PDB file of N, CA and C in Angstrom:
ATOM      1  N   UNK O   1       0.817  -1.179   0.000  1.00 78.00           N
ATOM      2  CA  UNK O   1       0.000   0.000   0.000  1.00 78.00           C
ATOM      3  C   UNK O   1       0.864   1.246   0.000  1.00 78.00           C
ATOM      4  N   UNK O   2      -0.209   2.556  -0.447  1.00 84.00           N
ATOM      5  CA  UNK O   2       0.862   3.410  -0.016  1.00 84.00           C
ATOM      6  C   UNK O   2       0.271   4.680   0.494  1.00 84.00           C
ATOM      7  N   UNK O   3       0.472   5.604   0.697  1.00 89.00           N
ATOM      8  CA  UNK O   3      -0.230   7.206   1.100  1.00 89.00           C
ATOM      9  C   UNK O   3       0.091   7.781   0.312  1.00 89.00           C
ATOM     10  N   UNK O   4      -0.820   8.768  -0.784  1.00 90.00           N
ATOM     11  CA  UNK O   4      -0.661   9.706  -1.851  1.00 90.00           C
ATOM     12  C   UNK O   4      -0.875  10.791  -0.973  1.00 90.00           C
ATOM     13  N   UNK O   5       0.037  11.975  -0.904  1.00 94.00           N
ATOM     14  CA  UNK O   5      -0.005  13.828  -0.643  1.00 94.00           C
ATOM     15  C   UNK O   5      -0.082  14.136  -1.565  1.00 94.00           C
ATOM     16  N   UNK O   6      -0.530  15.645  -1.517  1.00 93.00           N
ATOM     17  CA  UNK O   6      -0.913  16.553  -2.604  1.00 93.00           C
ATOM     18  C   UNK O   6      -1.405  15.909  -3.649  1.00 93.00           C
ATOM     19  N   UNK O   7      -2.499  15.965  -3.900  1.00 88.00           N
ATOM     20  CA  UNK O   7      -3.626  15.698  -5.235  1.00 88.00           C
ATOM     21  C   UNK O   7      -3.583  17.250  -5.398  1.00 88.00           C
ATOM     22  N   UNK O   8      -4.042  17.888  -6.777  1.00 88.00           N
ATOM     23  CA  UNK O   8      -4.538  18.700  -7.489  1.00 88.00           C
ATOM     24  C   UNK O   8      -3.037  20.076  -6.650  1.00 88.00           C
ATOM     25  N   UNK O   9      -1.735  19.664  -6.629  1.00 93.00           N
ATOM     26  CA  UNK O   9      -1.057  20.469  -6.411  1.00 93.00           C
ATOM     27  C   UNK O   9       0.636  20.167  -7.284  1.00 93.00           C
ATOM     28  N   UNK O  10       1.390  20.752  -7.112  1.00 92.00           N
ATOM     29  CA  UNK O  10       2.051  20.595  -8.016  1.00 92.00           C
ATOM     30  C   UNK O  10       3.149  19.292  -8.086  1.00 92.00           C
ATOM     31  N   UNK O  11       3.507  19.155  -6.728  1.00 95.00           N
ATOM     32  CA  UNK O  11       3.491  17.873  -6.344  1.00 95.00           C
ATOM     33  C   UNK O  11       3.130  16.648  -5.619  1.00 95.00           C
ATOM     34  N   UNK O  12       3.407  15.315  -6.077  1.00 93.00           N
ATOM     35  CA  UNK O  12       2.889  14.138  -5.220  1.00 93.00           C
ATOM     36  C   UNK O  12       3.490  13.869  -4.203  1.00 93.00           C
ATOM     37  N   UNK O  13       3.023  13.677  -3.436  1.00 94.00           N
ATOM     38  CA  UNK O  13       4.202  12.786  -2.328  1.00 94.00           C
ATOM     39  C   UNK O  13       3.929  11.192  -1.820  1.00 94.00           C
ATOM     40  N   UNK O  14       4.484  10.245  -2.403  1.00 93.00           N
ATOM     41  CA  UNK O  14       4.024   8.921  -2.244  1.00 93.00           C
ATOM     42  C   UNK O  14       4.785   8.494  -1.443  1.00 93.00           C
ATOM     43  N   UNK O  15       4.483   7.479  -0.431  1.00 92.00           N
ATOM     44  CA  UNK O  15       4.980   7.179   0.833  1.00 92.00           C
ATOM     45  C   UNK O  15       4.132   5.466   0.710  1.00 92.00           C
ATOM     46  N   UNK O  16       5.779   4.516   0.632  1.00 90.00           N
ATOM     47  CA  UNK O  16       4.935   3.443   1.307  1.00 90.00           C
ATOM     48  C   UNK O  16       4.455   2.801   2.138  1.00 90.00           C
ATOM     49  N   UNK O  17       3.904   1.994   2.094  1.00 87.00           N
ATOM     50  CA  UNK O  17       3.303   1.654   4.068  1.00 87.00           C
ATOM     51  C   UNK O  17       3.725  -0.246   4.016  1.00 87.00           C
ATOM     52  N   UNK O  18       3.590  -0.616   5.302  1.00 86.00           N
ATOM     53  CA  UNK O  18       3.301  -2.392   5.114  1.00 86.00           C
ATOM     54  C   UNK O  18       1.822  -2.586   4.994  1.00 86.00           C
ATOM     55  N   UNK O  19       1.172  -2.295   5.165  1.00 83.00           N
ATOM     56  CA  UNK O  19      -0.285  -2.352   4.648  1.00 83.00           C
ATOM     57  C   UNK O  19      -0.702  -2.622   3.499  1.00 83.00           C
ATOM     58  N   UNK O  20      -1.271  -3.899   3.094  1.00 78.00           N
ATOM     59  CA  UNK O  20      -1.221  -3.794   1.858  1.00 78.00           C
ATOM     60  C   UNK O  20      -3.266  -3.545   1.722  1.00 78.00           C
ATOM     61  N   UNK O  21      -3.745  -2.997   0.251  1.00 78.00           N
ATOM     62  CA  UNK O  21      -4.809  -2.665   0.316  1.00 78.00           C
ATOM     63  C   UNK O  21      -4.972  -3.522  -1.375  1.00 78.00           C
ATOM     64  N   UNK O  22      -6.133  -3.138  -2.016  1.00 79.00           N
ATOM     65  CA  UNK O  22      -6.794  -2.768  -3.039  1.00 79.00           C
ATOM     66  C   UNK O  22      -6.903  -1.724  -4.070  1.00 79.00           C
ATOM     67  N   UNK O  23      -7.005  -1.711  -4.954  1.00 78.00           N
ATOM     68  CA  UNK O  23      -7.108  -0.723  -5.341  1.00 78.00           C
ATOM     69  C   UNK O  23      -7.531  -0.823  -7.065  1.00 78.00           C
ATOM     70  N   UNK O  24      -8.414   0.299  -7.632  1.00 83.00           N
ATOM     71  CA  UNK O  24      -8.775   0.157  -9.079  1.00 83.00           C
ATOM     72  C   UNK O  24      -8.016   1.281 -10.258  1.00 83.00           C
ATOM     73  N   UNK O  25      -7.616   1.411 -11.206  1.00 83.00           N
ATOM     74  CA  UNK O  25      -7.682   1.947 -12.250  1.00 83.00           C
ATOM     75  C   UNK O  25      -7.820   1.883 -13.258  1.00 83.00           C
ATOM     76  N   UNK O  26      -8.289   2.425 -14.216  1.00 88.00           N
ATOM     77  CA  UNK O  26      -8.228   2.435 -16.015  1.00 88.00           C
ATOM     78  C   UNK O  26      -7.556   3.235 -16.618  1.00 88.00           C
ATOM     79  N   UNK O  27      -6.911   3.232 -17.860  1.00 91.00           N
ATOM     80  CA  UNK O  27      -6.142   3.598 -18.553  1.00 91.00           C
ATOM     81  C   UNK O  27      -6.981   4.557 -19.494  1.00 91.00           C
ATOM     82  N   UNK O  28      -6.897   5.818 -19.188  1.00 93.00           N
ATOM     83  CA  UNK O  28      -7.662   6.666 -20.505  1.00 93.00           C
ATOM     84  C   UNK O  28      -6.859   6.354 -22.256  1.00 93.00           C
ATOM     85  N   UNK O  29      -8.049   6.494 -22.853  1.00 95.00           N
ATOM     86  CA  UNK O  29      -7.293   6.605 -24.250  1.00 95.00           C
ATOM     87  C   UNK O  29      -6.331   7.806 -24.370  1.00 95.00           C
ATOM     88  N   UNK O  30      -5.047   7.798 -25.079  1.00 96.00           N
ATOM     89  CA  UNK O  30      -4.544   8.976 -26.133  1.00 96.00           C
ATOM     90  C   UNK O  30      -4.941   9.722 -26.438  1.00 96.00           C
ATOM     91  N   UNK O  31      -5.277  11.044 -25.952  1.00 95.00           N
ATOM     92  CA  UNK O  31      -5.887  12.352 -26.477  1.00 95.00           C
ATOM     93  C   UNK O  31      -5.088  12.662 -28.117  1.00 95.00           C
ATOM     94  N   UNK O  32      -3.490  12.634 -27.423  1.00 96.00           N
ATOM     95  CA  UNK O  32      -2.411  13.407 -28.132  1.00 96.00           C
ATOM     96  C   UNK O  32      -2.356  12.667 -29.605  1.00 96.00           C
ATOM     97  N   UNK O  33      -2.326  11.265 -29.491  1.00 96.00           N
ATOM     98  CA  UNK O  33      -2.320  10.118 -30.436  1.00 96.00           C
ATOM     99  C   UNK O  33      -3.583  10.104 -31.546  1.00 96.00           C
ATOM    100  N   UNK O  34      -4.876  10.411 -30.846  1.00 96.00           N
ATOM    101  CA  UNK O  34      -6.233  10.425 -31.803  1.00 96.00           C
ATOM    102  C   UNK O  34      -6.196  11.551 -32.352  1.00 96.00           C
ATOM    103  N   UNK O  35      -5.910  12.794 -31.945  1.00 96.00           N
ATOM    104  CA  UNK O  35      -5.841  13.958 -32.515  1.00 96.00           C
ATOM    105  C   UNK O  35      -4.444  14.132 -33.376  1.00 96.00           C
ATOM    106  N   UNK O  36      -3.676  13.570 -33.221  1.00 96.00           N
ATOM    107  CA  UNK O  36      -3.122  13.299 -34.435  1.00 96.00           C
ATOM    108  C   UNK O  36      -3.069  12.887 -35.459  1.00 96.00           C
ATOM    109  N   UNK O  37      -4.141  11.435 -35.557  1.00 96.00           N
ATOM    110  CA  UNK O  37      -4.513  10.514 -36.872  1.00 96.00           C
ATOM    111  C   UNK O  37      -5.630  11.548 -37.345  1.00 96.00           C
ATOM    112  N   UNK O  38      -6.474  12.443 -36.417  1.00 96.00           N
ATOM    113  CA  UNK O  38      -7.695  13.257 -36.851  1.00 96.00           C
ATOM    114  C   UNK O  38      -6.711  14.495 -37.613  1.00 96.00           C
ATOM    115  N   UNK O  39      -5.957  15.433 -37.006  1.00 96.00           N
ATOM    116  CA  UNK O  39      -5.242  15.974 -37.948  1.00 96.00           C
ATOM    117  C   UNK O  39      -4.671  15.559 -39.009  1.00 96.00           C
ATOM    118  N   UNK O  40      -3.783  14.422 -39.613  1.00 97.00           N
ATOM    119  CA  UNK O  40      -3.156  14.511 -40.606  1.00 97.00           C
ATOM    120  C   UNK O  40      -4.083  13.707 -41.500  1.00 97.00           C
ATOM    121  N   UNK O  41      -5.469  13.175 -41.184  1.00 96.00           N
ATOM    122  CA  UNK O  41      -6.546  12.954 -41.859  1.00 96.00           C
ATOM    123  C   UNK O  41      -6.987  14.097 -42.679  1.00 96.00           C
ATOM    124  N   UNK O  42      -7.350  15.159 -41.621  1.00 95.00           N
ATOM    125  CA  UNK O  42      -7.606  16.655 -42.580  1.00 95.00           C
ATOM    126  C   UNK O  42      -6.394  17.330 -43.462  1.00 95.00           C
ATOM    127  N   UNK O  43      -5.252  17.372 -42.814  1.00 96.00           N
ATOM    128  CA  UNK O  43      -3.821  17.984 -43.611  1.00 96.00           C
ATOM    129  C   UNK O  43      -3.905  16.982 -45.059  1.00 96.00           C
ATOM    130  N   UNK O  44      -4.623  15.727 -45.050  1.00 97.00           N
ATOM    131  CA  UNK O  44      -3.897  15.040 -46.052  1.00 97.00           C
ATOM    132  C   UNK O  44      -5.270  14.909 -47.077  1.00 97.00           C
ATOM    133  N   UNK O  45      -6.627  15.011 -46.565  1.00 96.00           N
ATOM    134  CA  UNK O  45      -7.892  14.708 -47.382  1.00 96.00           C
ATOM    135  C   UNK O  45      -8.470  13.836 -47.608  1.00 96.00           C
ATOM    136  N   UNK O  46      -7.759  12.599 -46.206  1.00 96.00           N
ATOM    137  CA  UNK O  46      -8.251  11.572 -45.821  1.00 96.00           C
ATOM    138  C   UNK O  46      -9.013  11.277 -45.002  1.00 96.00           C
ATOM    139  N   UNK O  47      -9.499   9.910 -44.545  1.00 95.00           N
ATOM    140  CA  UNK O  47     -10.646   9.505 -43.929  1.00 95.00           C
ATOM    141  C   UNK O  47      -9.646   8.979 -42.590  1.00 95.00           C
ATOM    142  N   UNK O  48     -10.391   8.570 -41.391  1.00 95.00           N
ATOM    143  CA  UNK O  48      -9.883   8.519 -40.189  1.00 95.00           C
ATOM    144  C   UNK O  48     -11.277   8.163 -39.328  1.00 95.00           C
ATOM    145  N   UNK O  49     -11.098   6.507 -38.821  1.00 96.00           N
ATOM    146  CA  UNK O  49     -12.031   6.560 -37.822  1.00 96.00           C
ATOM    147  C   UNK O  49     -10.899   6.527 -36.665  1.00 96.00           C
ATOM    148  N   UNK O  50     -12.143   7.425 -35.456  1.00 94.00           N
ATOM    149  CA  UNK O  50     -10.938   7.575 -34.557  1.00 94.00           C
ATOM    150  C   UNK O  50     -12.342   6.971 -33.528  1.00 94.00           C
ATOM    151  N   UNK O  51     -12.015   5.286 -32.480  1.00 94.00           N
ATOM    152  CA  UNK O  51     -12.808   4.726 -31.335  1.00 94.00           C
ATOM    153  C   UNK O  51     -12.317   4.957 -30.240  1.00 94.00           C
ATOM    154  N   UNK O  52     -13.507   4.954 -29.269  1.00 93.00           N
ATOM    155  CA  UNK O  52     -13.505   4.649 -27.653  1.00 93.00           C
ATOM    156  C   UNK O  52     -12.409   6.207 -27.527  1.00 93.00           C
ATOM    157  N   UNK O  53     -13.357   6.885 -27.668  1.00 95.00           N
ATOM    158  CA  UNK O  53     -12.197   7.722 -27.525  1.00 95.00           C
ATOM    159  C   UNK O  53     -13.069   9.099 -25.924  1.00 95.00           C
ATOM    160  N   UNK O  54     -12.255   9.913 -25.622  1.00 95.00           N
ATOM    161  CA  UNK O  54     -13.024  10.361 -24.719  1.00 95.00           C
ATOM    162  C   UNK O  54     -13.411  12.493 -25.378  1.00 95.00           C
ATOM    163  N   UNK O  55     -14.689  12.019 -25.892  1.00 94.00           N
ATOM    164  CA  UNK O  55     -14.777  13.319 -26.879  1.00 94.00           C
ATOM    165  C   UNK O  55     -14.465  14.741 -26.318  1.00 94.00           C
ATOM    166  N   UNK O  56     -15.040  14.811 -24.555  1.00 95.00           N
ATOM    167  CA  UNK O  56     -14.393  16.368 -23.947  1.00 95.00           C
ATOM    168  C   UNK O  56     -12.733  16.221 -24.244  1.00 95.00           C
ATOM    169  N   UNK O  57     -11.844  15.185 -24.135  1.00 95.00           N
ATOM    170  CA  UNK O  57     -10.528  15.328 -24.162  1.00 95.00           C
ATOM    171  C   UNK O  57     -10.290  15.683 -25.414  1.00 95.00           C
ATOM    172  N   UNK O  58     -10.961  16.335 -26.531  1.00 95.00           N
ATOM    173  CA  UNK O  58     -10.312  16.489 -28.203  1.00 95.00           C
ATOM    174  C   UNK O  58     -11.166  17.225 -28.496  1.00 95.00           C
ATOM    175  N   UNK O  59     -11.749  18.362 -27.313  1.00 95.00           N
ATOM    176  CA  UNK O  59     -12.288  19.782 -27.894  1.00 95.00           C
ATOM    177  C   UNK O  59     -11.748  20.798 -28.629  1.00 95.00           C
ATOM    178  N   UNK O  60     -10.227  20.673 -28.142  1.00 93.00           N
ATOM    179  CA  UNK O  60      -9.168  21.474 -28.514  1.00 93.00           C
ATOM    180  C   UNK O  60      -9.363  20.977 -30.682  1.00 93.00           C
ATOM    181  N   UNK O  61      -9.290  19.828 -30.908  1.00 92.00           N
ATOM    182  CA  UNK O  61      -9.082  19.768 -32.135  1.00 92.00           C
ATOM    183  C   UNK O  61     -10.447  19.553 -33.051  1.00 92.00           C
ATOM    184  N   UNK O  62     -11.443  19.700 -32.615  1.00 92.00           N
ATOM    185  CA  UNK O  62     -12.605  19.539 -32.941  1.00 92.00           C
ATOM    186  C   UNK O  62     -13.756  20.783 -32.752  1.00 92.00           C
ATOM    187  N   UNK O  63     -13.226  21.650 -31.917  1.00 92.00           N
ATOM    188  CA  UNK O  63     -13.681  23.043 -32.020  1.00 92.00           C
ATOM    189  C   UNK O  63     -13.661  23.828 -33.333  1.00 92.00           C
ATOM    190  N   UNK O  64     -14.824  24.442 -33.829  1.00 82.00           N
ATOM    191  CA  UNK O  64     -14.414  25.480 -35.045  1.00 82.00           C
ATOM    192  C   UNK O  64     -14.541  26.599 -34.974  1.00 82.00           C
TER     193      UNK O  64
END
């Protein structure tokens, strides 16, 4: 297990413990990666399916 400090600051501070616990995560998709195949789709006049993707994260390239 461990103790996470500072969330939403500039740094973490992780500390381990003997405690061992549980715990869950998921892996977000590639913002940087989909908006890239979506850009050089448009730069080039091609087609591009882009899945499972998380649409607020690619406002930046999908805004007009």
């Amino acid at each position: 297990g461990v103790v996470v400090r500072g969330a939403g600051t500039g740094t973490l501070r992780i500390t381990g413990t003997r405690e061992r616990g549980c715990s869950e995560h998921s892996i977000i998709p590639d913002r940087v990666e989909a908006g890239t195949f979506m850009i050089a789709a448009t730069a080039t006049g091609g087609d591009v399916i882009v899945k499972d993707v998380i649409p607020r994260h690619l406002e930046a390239v999908t805004a007009k």
